[in-house]
Short mmCIF file of C-alpha atoms and ligand atoms in Angstrom, two decimals:
data_model
loop_
_atom_site.label_atom_id
_atom_site.label_comp_id
_atom_site.label_asym_id
_atom_site.label_seq_id
_atom_site.Cartn_x
_atom_site.Cartn_y
_atom_site.Cartn_z
CA MET A 1 153.32 34.17 102.65
CA ALA A 2 156.85 32.82 102.40
CA ALA A 3 157.51 31.15 99.06
CA GLY A 4 156.14 27.65 98.64
CA THR A 5 154.36 27.35 102.01
CA GLN A 6 150.82 27.31 100.62
CA ARG A 7 150.66 23.55 100.10
CA LEU A 8 152.46 22.51 103.29
CA HIS A 9 150.72 20.71 106.13
CA PRO A 10 149.17 22.90 108.84
CA ASP A 11 151.79 21.66 111.36
CA THR A 12 154.52 23.02 109.11
CA ARG A 13 152.66 26.19 108.29
CA VAL A 14 152.40 27.27 111.94
CA ILE A 15 156.18 27.54 111.80
CA HIS A 16 156.88 28.71 108.26
CA ALA A 17 153.80 30.39 106.78
CA SER A 18 154.30 34.09 106.19
CA PHE A 19 157.68 33.98 107.78
CA ASP A 20 161.06 34.57 106.21
CA PRO A 21 164.30 35.34 108.05
CA ASP A 22 164.96 39.05 108.40
CA PRO A 23 166.50 40.18 105.08
CA GLU A 24 169.04 42.41 106.79
CA THR A 25 170.27 40.27 109.67
CA GLY A 26 169.06 36.77 108.81
CA ALA A 27 167.35 36.59 112.23
CA THR A 28 165.00 33.59 112.37
CA ALA A 29 162.86 35.13 115.13
CA ALA A 30 160.41 37.99 114.64
CA ALA A 31 161.87 41.36 115.61
CA ILE A 32 160.05 43.42 118.23
CA VAL A 33 159.65 46.93 116.84
CA PRO A 34 158.59 48.99 119.83
CA SER A 35 158.34 52.28 117.95
CA SER A 36 155.18 54.32 118.50
CA ALA A 37 155.61 56.14 115.22
CA PHE A 38 157.44 55.81 111.92
CA ALA A 39 159.27 58.55 110.03
CA ALA A 40 158.34 59.27 106.42
CA GLY A 41 160.85 60.44 103.84
CA SER A 42 158.89 63.54 102.90
CA ALA A 43 155.67 65.43 103.58
CA GLU A 44 154.31 64.03 100.31
CA GLU A 45 155.07 60.47 101.37
CA LEU A 46 153.37 60.89 104.75
CA GLU A 47 150.36 62.43 103.02
CA ALA A 48 150.18 59.44 100.66
CA ILE A 49 150.40 56.92 103.51
CA PHE A 50 147.63 58.75 105.38
CA ALA A 51 145.53 58.80 102.22
CA GLY A 52 146.09 55.06 101.74
CA THR A 53 147.58 55.54 98.28
CA ALA A 54 151.00 54.36 99.48
CA GLY A 55 151.86 51.58 101.90
CA GLY A 56 153.85 52.20 105.05
CA TYR A 57 153.63 52.49 108.79
CA LEU A 58 152.45 55.66 110.51
CA TYR A 59 151.72 55.08 114.13
CA SER A 60 151.46 51.81 116.05
CA ARG A 61 147.76 52.21 116.87
CA LEU A 62 147.15 51.84 113.13
CA GLY A 63 149.77 49.23 112.36
CA ASN A 64 153.13 48.00 113.59
CA PRO A 65 155.65 45.71 111.87
CA THR A 66 155.68 43.11 114.67
CA VAL A 67 151.90 43.13 114.98
CA CYS A 68 151.51 42.94 111.19
CA GLN A 69 153.72 39.90 111.08
CA PHE A 70 151.49 38.18 113.62
CA GLU A 71 148.47 39.24 111.54
CA ARG A 72 149.99 37.78 108.37
CA ARG A 73 150.76 34.51 110.13
CA MET A 74 147.23 34.18 111.51
CA ALA A 75 145.72 35.04 108.12
CA ALA A 76 147.92 32.35 106.53
CA LEU A 77 146.89 29.74 109.11
CA GLU A 78 143.20 30.46 108.53
CA ASP A 79 143.81 30.70 104.77
CA GLY A 80 142.26 34.15 104.89
CA ARG A 81 142.58 37.34 102.89
CA GLY A 82 144.13 39.27 105.76
CA ALA A 83 143.84 39.93 109.48
CA VAL A 84 143.75 42.67 112.08
CA ALA A 85 145.10 41.95 115.57
CA THR A 86 143.57 43.51 118.66
CA ALA A 87 144.36 43.96 122.34
CA SER A 88 142.14 41.02 123.36
CA GLY A 89 139.60 38.57 122.05
CA MET A 90 136.81 40.85 123.29
CA ALA A 91 138.34 43.76 121.36
CA ALA A 92 138.26 41.58 118.23
CA ILE A 93 134.59 40.72 118.72
CA SER A 94 133.50 44.26 119.57
CA ALA A 95 135.42 45.78 116.64
CA THR A 96 133.86 43.24 114.26
CA VAL A 97 130.32 44.01 115.39
CA LEU A 98 130.94 47.75 115.28
CA ALA A 99 132.43 47.47 111.79
CA LEU A 100 129.32 45.79 110.44
CA ALA A 101 126.41 47.08 112.53
CA GLY A 102 125.16 50.44 113.79
CA ALA A 103 122.23 51.70 115.84
CA GLY A 104 119.03 50.04 114.63
CA ASP A 105 120.86 47.01 113.25
CA GLU A 106 120.79 43.53 114.66
CA VAL A 107 123.18 40.70 115.42
CA LEU A 108 122.12 37.05 115.57
CA ALA A 109 124.27 35.09 117.98
CA GLY A 110 124.39 31.46 119.01
CA SER A 111 122.70 31.08 122.38
CA HIS A 112 125.81 29.39 123.81
CA VAL A 113 128.36 32.09 123.01
CA PHE A 114 131.00 32.93 125.62
CA SER A 115 129.57 34.96 128.52
CA GLY A 116 131.80 37.96 127.74
CA THR A 117 130.43 38.03 124.21
CA ARG A 118 126.90 37.73 125.53
CA SER A 119 127.45 40.61 127.93
CA LEU A 120 128.97 42.76 125.18
CA LEU A 121 125.99 42.10 122.91
CA SER A 122 123.12 42.10 125.38
CA ARG A 123 124.30 44.95 127.57
CA THR A 124 126.98 47.24 126.20
CA LEU A 125 126.04 47.21 122.51
CA ALA A 126 122.31 47.01 123.25
CA ARG A 127 122.65 50.34 125.11
CA HIS A 128 124.12 51.77 121.91
CA GLY A 129 121.21 50.61 119.78
CA ILE A 130 122.62 47.38 118.32
CA ALA A 131 120.18 44.62 119.26
CA THR A 132 121.03 40.93 119.51
CA ARG A 133 118.78 37.94 119.21
CA TYR A 134 119.93 34.45 120.09
CA PHE A 135 119.28 31.22 118.28
CA ASP A 136 120.34 27.60 118.68
CA ALA A 137 123.56 27.57 116.67
CA ARG A 138 122.95 23.90 115.85
CA ASP A 139 119.76 24.82 114.00
CA ALA A 140 120.60 26.46 110.65
CA ALA A 141 116.91 26.70 109.73
CA ALA A 142 116.26 28.71 112.91
CA CYS A 143 119.05 31.04 111.87
CA GLY A 144 117.40 31.53 108.47
CA ARG A 145 114.03 32.28 110.09
CA ALA A 146 115.58 34.87 112.42
CA ILE A 147 117.40 36.86 109.71
CA HIS A 148 115.63 40.02 108.63
CA ASP A 149 116.53 43.17 106.75
CA ARG A 150 118.42 44.80 109.63
CA THR A 151 120.52 41.71 110.42
CA ARG A 152 124.18 42.52 109.89
CA LEU A 153 126.02 39.59 111.43
CA VAL A 154 125.56 35.99 112.52
CA LEU A 155 128.05 35.04 115.23
CA VAL A 156 128.71 31.53 116.52
CA GLU A 157 131.60 29.63 118.10
CA SER A 158 133.26 26.62 116.46
CA ILE A 159 132.82 24.89 119.84
CA GLY A 160 130.57 26.68 122.35
CA ASN A 161 132.21 27.83 125.59
CA PRO A 162 131.28 26.23 127.97
CA ALA A 163 128.28 24.38 126.49
CA LEU A 164 130.56 22.50 124.04
CA ASP A 165 127.87 22.46 121.37
CA VAL A 166 129.11 22.23 117.79
CA PRO A 167 127.33 24.08 114.98
CA ASP A 168 127.27 22.81 111.40
CA LEU A 169 129.25 25.65 109.84
CA ALA A 170 128.59 24.66 106.22
CA ALA A 171 124.83 24.61 106.85
CA LEU A 172 124.93 27.97 108.65
CA SER A 173 127.06 29.45 105.92
CA ALA A 174 124.64 28.34 103.21
CA VAL A 175 121.79 30.07 105.06
CA CYS A 176 123.80 33.25 105.67
CA ARG A 177 124.99 33.38 102.08
CA SER A 178 121.46 33.03 100.73
CA HIS A 179 120.49 36.10 102.78
CA GLY A 180 123.70 38.03 102.13
CA VAL A 181 124.56 38.17 105.85
CA ALA A 182 128.12 37.73 107.09
CA LEU A 183 128.89 34.70 109.23
CA ALA A 184 131.58 35.19 111.89
CA VAL A 185 132.97 32.19 113.74
CA ASP A 186 134.82 32.57 117.02
CA ASN A 187 137.41 29.82 116.56
CA THR A 188 139.12 30.26 119.94
CA LEU A 189 138.30 26.76 121.16
CA GLY A 190 138.95 25.16 117.79
CA THR A 191 142.15 26.83 116.55
CA PRO A 192 142.97 26.71 112.82
CA LEU A 193 144.41 23.24 113.40
CA LEU A 194 141.07 21.74 114.41
CA ILE A 195 139.06 23.60 111.79
CA ARG A 196 139.44 26.46 109.35
CA PRO A 197 135.95 27.98 109.39
CA GLY A 198 136.66 29.77 106.09
CA ASP A 199 136.82 26.36 104.39
CA ARG A 200 133.21 25.85 105.55
CA GLY A 201 132.05 29.20 104.23
CA ALA A 202 132.54 31.53 107.21
CA ASP A 203 133.26 35.12 106.21
CA ILE A 204 135.09 36.19 109.35
CA ILE A 205 137.13 34.20 111.85
CA LEU A 206 137.72 35.55 115.34
CA HIS A 207 140.23 34.43 117.94
CA SER A 208 141.06 35.15 121.48
CA ALA A 209 144.80 34.66 121.00
CA SER A 210 145.08 34.67 124.80
CA LYS A 211 144.20 30.98 124.84
CA PHE A 212 145.61 28.20 122.61
CA ILE A 213 147.25 30.51 120.07
CA ASN A 214 149.82 31.64 122.61
CA GLY A 215 149.43 28.62 124.87
CA HIS A 216 151.78 29.96 127.49
CA GLY A 217 149.21 32.16 129.23
CA MET A 218 151.54 35.17 129.23
CA ALA A 219 149.69 37.67 127.04
CA ILE A 220 146.18 38.80 126.12
CA GLY A 221 145.35 39.41 122.47
CA GLY A 222 142.85 38.85 119.71
CA VAL A 223 142.64 38.63 115.97
CA ILE A 224 140.05 39.14 113.25
CA VAL A 225 140.59 37.28 109.97
CA ASP A 226 138.72 38.06 106.76
CA ALA A 227 138.27 34.60 105.29
CA GLY A 228 138.27 36.00 101.78
CA THR A 229 134.99 34.34 100.84
CA SER A 230 132.93 37.54 100.69
CA ASP A 231 133.39 40.53 98.41
CA TRP A 232 131.34 42.75 100.78
CA SER A 233 129.32 44.12 97.89
CA CYS A 234 125.99 43.05 99.40
CA GLY A 235 123.61 45.91 100.16
CA ARG A 236 123.72 45.23 103.89
CA TYR A 237 127.30 46.52 103.94
CA ARG A 238 126.99 49.61 101.78
CA HIS A 239 128.80 51.64 104.42
CA LEU A 240 131.90 49.49 103.84
CA THR A 241 132.05 49.91 100.10
CA ASN A 242 131.49 53.67 99.85
CA GLY A 243 134.36 55.26 98.02
CA SER A 244 136.81 53.79 95.60
CA ARG A 245 138.08 50.79 97.55
CA PRO A 246 137.99 47.38 95.92
CA HIS A 247 135.04 45.60 97.49
CA GLU A 248 136.96 42.54 98.62
CA TRP A 249 139.19 44.59 100.92
CA ALA A 250 136.35 46.75 102.22
CA PHE A 251 135.86 44.98 105.55
CA LEU A 252 139.54 44.84 106.50
CA ALA A 253 140.15 48.43 105.37
CA HIS A 254 137.18 49.74 107.34
CA LEU A 255 138.22 47.70 110.34
CA ARG A 256 141.82 48.86 110.39
CA ARG A 257 141.56 52.39 109.09
CA GLU A 258 138.40 53.41 110.92
CA VAL A 259 137.02 51.09 113.61
CA CYS A 260 140.23 49.87 115.23
CA ARG A 261 141.92 53.23 114.71
CA ASP A 262 139.04 54.98 116.47
CA LEU A 263 138.44 52.44 119.25
CA GLY A 264 142.17 52.18 119.90
CA GLY A 265 142.28 48.57 121.13
CA CYS A 266 145.51 47.72 119.30
CA LEU A 267 147.82 44.83 120.17
CA SER A 268 151.21 45.83 121.54
CA PRO A 269 154.29 44.67 119.58
CA PHE A 270 155.59 42.90 122.69
CA ASN A 271 152.41 40.87 122.96
CA ALA A 272 152.40 40.17 119.22
CA PHE A 273 155.89 38.76 119.67
CA LEU A 274 154.72 36.56 122.57
CA MET A 275 151.81 35.33 120.43
CA MET A 276 154.25 34.29 117.71
CA VAL A 277 156.47 32.49 120.23
CA GLY A 278 153.44 30.44 121.22
CA LEU A 279 152.21 29.94 117.67
CA GLU A 280 155.33 28.00 116.67
CA THR A 281 154.41 25.11 118.98
CA LEU A 282 150.66 25.22 118.36
CA ALA A 283 150.54 21.99 116.34
CA VAL A 284 152.36 19.80 118.85
CA ARG A 285 150.49 21.34 121.76
CA MET A 286 147.09 20.79 120.14
CA GLU A 287 147.85 17.13 119.36
CA ARG A 288 148.64 16.59 123.03
CA HIS A 289 145.66 18.66 124.25
CA TRP A 290 143.31 16.63 122.05
CA SER A 291 144.66 13.21 122.99
CA ASN A 292 144.79 14.07 126.69
CA ALA A 293 141.20 15.36 126.64
CA ALA A 294 139.95 12.22 124.87
CA HIS A 295 141.81 10.05 127.38
CA VAL A 296 140.40 11.91 130.40
CA ALA A 297 136.87 12.02 128.96
CA GLU A 298 136.79 8.31 128.28
CA ALA A 299 138.19 7.46 131.70
CA LEU A 300 135.81 9.71 133.68
CA ALA A 301 132.60 9.36 131.65
CA THR A 302 131.45 6.42 133.76
CA HIS A 303 132.94 7.58 137.08
CA PRO A 304 130.26 7.13 139.78
CA LYS A 305 130.64 10.72 141.04
CA VAL A 306 130.17 12.23 137.55
CA ARG A 307 126.50 12.84 136.68
CA GLU A 308 127.26 13.86 133.14
CA LEU A 309 130.49 14.35 131.25
CA ARG A 310 130.24 16.44 128.13
CA PHE A 311 132.88 16.06 125.44
CA PRO A 312 132.19 16.13 121.69
CA GLY A 313 134.38 13.05 121.28
CA LEU A 314 132.03 10.82 123.28
CA PRO A 315 129.30 9.06 121.27
CA ALA A 316 126.73 10.29 123.83
CA HIS A 317 127.41 13.94 122.91
CA PRO A 318 124.51 15.21 120.76
CA ASP A 319 126.91 16.66 118.16
CA HIS A 320 129.33 13.73 118.12
CA GLY A 321 128.71 12.67 114.51
CA LEU A 322 128.92 16.21 113.16
CA SER A 323 132.06 16.91 115.22
CA ARG A 324 133.70 13.79 113.88
CA ARG A 325 133.04 14.86 110.28
CA GLN A 326 133.74 18.54 110.75
CA PHE A 327 136.88 18.22 112.89
CA GLY A 328 138.35 15.12 111.24
CA GLY A 329 138.25 12.85 114.30
CA ARG A 330 139.64 15.39 116.81
CA PHE A 331 137.31 17.00 119.33
CA GLY A 332 139.03 19.87 121.10
CA SER A 333 140.38 19.81 124.63
CA LEU A 334 137.58 21.15 126.80
CA LEU A 335 135.16 19.01 128.71
CA THR A 336 132.61 19.68 131.39
CA VAL A 337 131.42 17.57 134.29
CA ARG A 338 128.22 17.83 136.29
CA LEU A 339 128.72 16.82 139.89
CA GLY A 340 125.20 16.94 141.33
CA SER A 341 125.39 20.19 143.28
CA ARG A 342 127.25 23.46 143.59
CA GLU A 343 128.78 22.19 146.84
CA GLY A 344 129.99 19.05 145.10
CA ALA A 345 131.53 21.15 142.34
CA PHE A 346 133.36 23.31 144.90
CA ARG A 347 134.59 20.26 146.84
CA PHE A 348 135.92 18.77 143.60
CA ILE A 349 137.82 21.94 142.72
CA ASN A 350 139.18 22.35 146.24
CA GLY A 351 140.34 18.73 146.26
CA LEU A 352 142.64 19.18 143.25
CA GLN A 353 146.37 19.56 143.72
CA LEU A 354 147.75 19.73 140.19
CA CYS A 355 144.94 21.25 138.13
CA ARG A 356 144.60 24.97 138.70
CA ASN A 357 141.39 26.82 139.47
CA VAL A 358 141.84 29.58 136.92
CA SER A 359 139.65 31.80 134.76
CA ASN A 360 141.38 30.87 131.54
CA LEU A 361 141.57 28.01 129.06
CA GLY A 362 143.98 26.72 126.46
CA ASP A 363 146.99 26.96 128.78
CA THR A 364 149.61 24.23 128.89
CA ARG A 365 148.33 23.53 132.42
CA THR A 366 145.05 21.77 133.10
CA LEU A 367 142.64 24.43 134.34
CA VAL A 368 139.27 24.04 136.04
CA ILE A 369 136.56 26.57 136.82
CA HIS A 370 133.01 26.69 138.14
CA PRO A 371 131.35 28.88 135.46
CA ALA A 372 128.13 29.73 137.35
CA SER A 373 129.97 31.49 140.20
CA THR A 374 132.67 33.09 138.05
CA PHE A 375 132.64 34.19 134.42
CA CYS A 376 128.91 33.47 134.04
CA ARG A 377 127.82 35.06 137.32
CA GLU A 378 126.57 38.24 135.66
CA LEU A 379 124.25 36.35 133.35
CA THR A 380 120.65 36.12 134.49
CA ALA A 381 119.36 32.72 135.58
CA ASP A 382 117.57 32.41 132.23
CA GLU A 383 120.70 33.30 130.30
CA ARG A 384 122.72 30.78 132.29
CA ALA A 385 120.14 28.10 131.62
CA GLU A 386 120.19 28.96 127.91
CA ALA A 387 123.99 28.80 127.91
CA GLY A 388 123.89 25.35 129.53
CA VAL A 389 125.57 26.58 132.72
CA THR A 390 124.10 24.65 135.62
CA ASP A 391 125.11 25.18 139.25
CA ASP A 392 126.87 21.82 139.42
CA LEU A 393 128.93 22.29 136.26
CA VAL A 394 132.75 22.43 136.20
CA ARG A 395 134.68 23.20 133.03
CA VAL A 396 138.00 21.45 132.52
CA SER A 397 140.54 22.75 130.00
CA VAL A 398 142.78 19.72 129.64
CA GLY A 399 146.45 20.66 129.48
CA ILE A 400 149.51 18.98 128.04
CA GLU A 401 150.86 17.35 131.20
CA HIS A 402 151.21 13.54 131.27
CA PRO A 403 147.65 12.19 130.94
CA ASP A 404 148.02 9.84 133.92
CA ASP A 405 148.91 12.74 136.20
CA ILE A 406 145.92 14.77 135.02
CA LEU A 407 143.58 11.84 135.50
CA HIS A 408 145.01 10.99 138.89
CA ASP A 409 144.45 14.55 140.10
CA LEU A 410 140.89 14.75 138.73
CA GLU A 411 140.10 11.43 140.44
CA ARG A 412 141.54 12.83 143.66
CA GLY A 413 139.14 15.78 143.34
CA LEU A 414 136.21 13.49 142.61
CA GLU A 415 136.85 11.59 145.84
CA GLN A 416 135.88 14.78 147.68
CA VAL A 417 132.51 15.19 145.92
C1 PLP B 1 138.33 33.99 126.22
C2 PLP B 1 137.38 34.03 125.10
C3 PLP B 1 137.04 35.25 124.51
C4 PLP B 1 137.57 36.56 125.02
O1 PLP B 1 138.94 36.69 124.77
P1 PLP B 1 139.91 37.64 125.67
O2 PLP B 1 141.23 37.50 124.98
O3 PLP B 1 139.88 37.10 127.05
O4 PLP B 1 139.35 39.01 125.58
C5 PLP B 1 136.19 35.22 123.43
N1 PLP B 1 135.66 34.08 122.97
C6 PLP B 1 135.95 32.89 123.52
C7 PLP B 1 135.34 31.65 122.97
C8 PLP B 1 136.81 32.82 124.62
O5 PLP B 1 137.08 31.64 125.19
#
């Protein structure tokens, strides 16, 4: 971290934390280092870097100066011990599970996790012997009851996508800690500006950097942050602490030097650079996203064509009180509307002129999507029901355009329902 940035406000830290001008040139922007490999001074030096007894870069699948700078900045924003960046958010989630669990082990996941995460857990990893059970992430006691001796990870989202449920992270963390199980929080919808899950006791923070972190929708990436709250010495993670490593670095070392090295889903330096370009404006973008979403939610909640509008900032949302406390009076920028039927949902989307029908969120643009026919289509009917994805549901990721223009366009769509 650059000198003196620890106590600065988060808005300042997105710009300055872990960033100093280049010592050689004084450049105030991160340099893109597109080198695949890095020359060592001697055979002994390269041996030492391979052995981990000396620092240094080897090969960009294992680490790259541009990517490492992005990792340091994300770790600083989450107040974590360190971070590993990956080619996508899904690569971050899969590497995390594979670092902690093996065949015969079990993951406990919130029943409303993102459909890609659900597919990874219930299909791909299940075929490889890692089982997943789901629990209501808002019920910490249910989490405690579901943990058993083969549980290796509890995974929830800071705001569920697209159910928009909000778990009590401190309560979940207390349960996980009492059982010695790691708690990972996918903070893609929150961002470190809404909440730092590590402050609430999460052990690992995951991001799809493809969304708000970059904000410009021009690159896919992910990041895994070790919150620094666990020393990984618990018996469930013996495989991490074999050898002479200090326990507190065991997760990150295993992740970088074995799991990510072997799986190969590294972030490219060009994309790391694009992530950092976006990161600099994260604070101002999020302020606008949050205020626009609150404005739209309040205006449309009582619209006659809207059966139900879900937004954690509305008092009717079941997690409103918790969200208010946990997120300090901000509520994220996603909302969902139920429009009575699948046909109504399609007519609404087709009636929009400004808001884009896109399979993405967290862009500067307002984006809408019908989850049941798109990113949730592979889920079974039961899984969709459990994830809160009804046939008449439309997800809106409220952008940073002028709020009146967003509202006007959404009202234009609603006229078609
Ligand atoms: C998009 C998303 C992911 C997956 O990230 P990619 O970068 O698209 O791989 C994971 N979790 C959440 C909550 C997401 O919204």
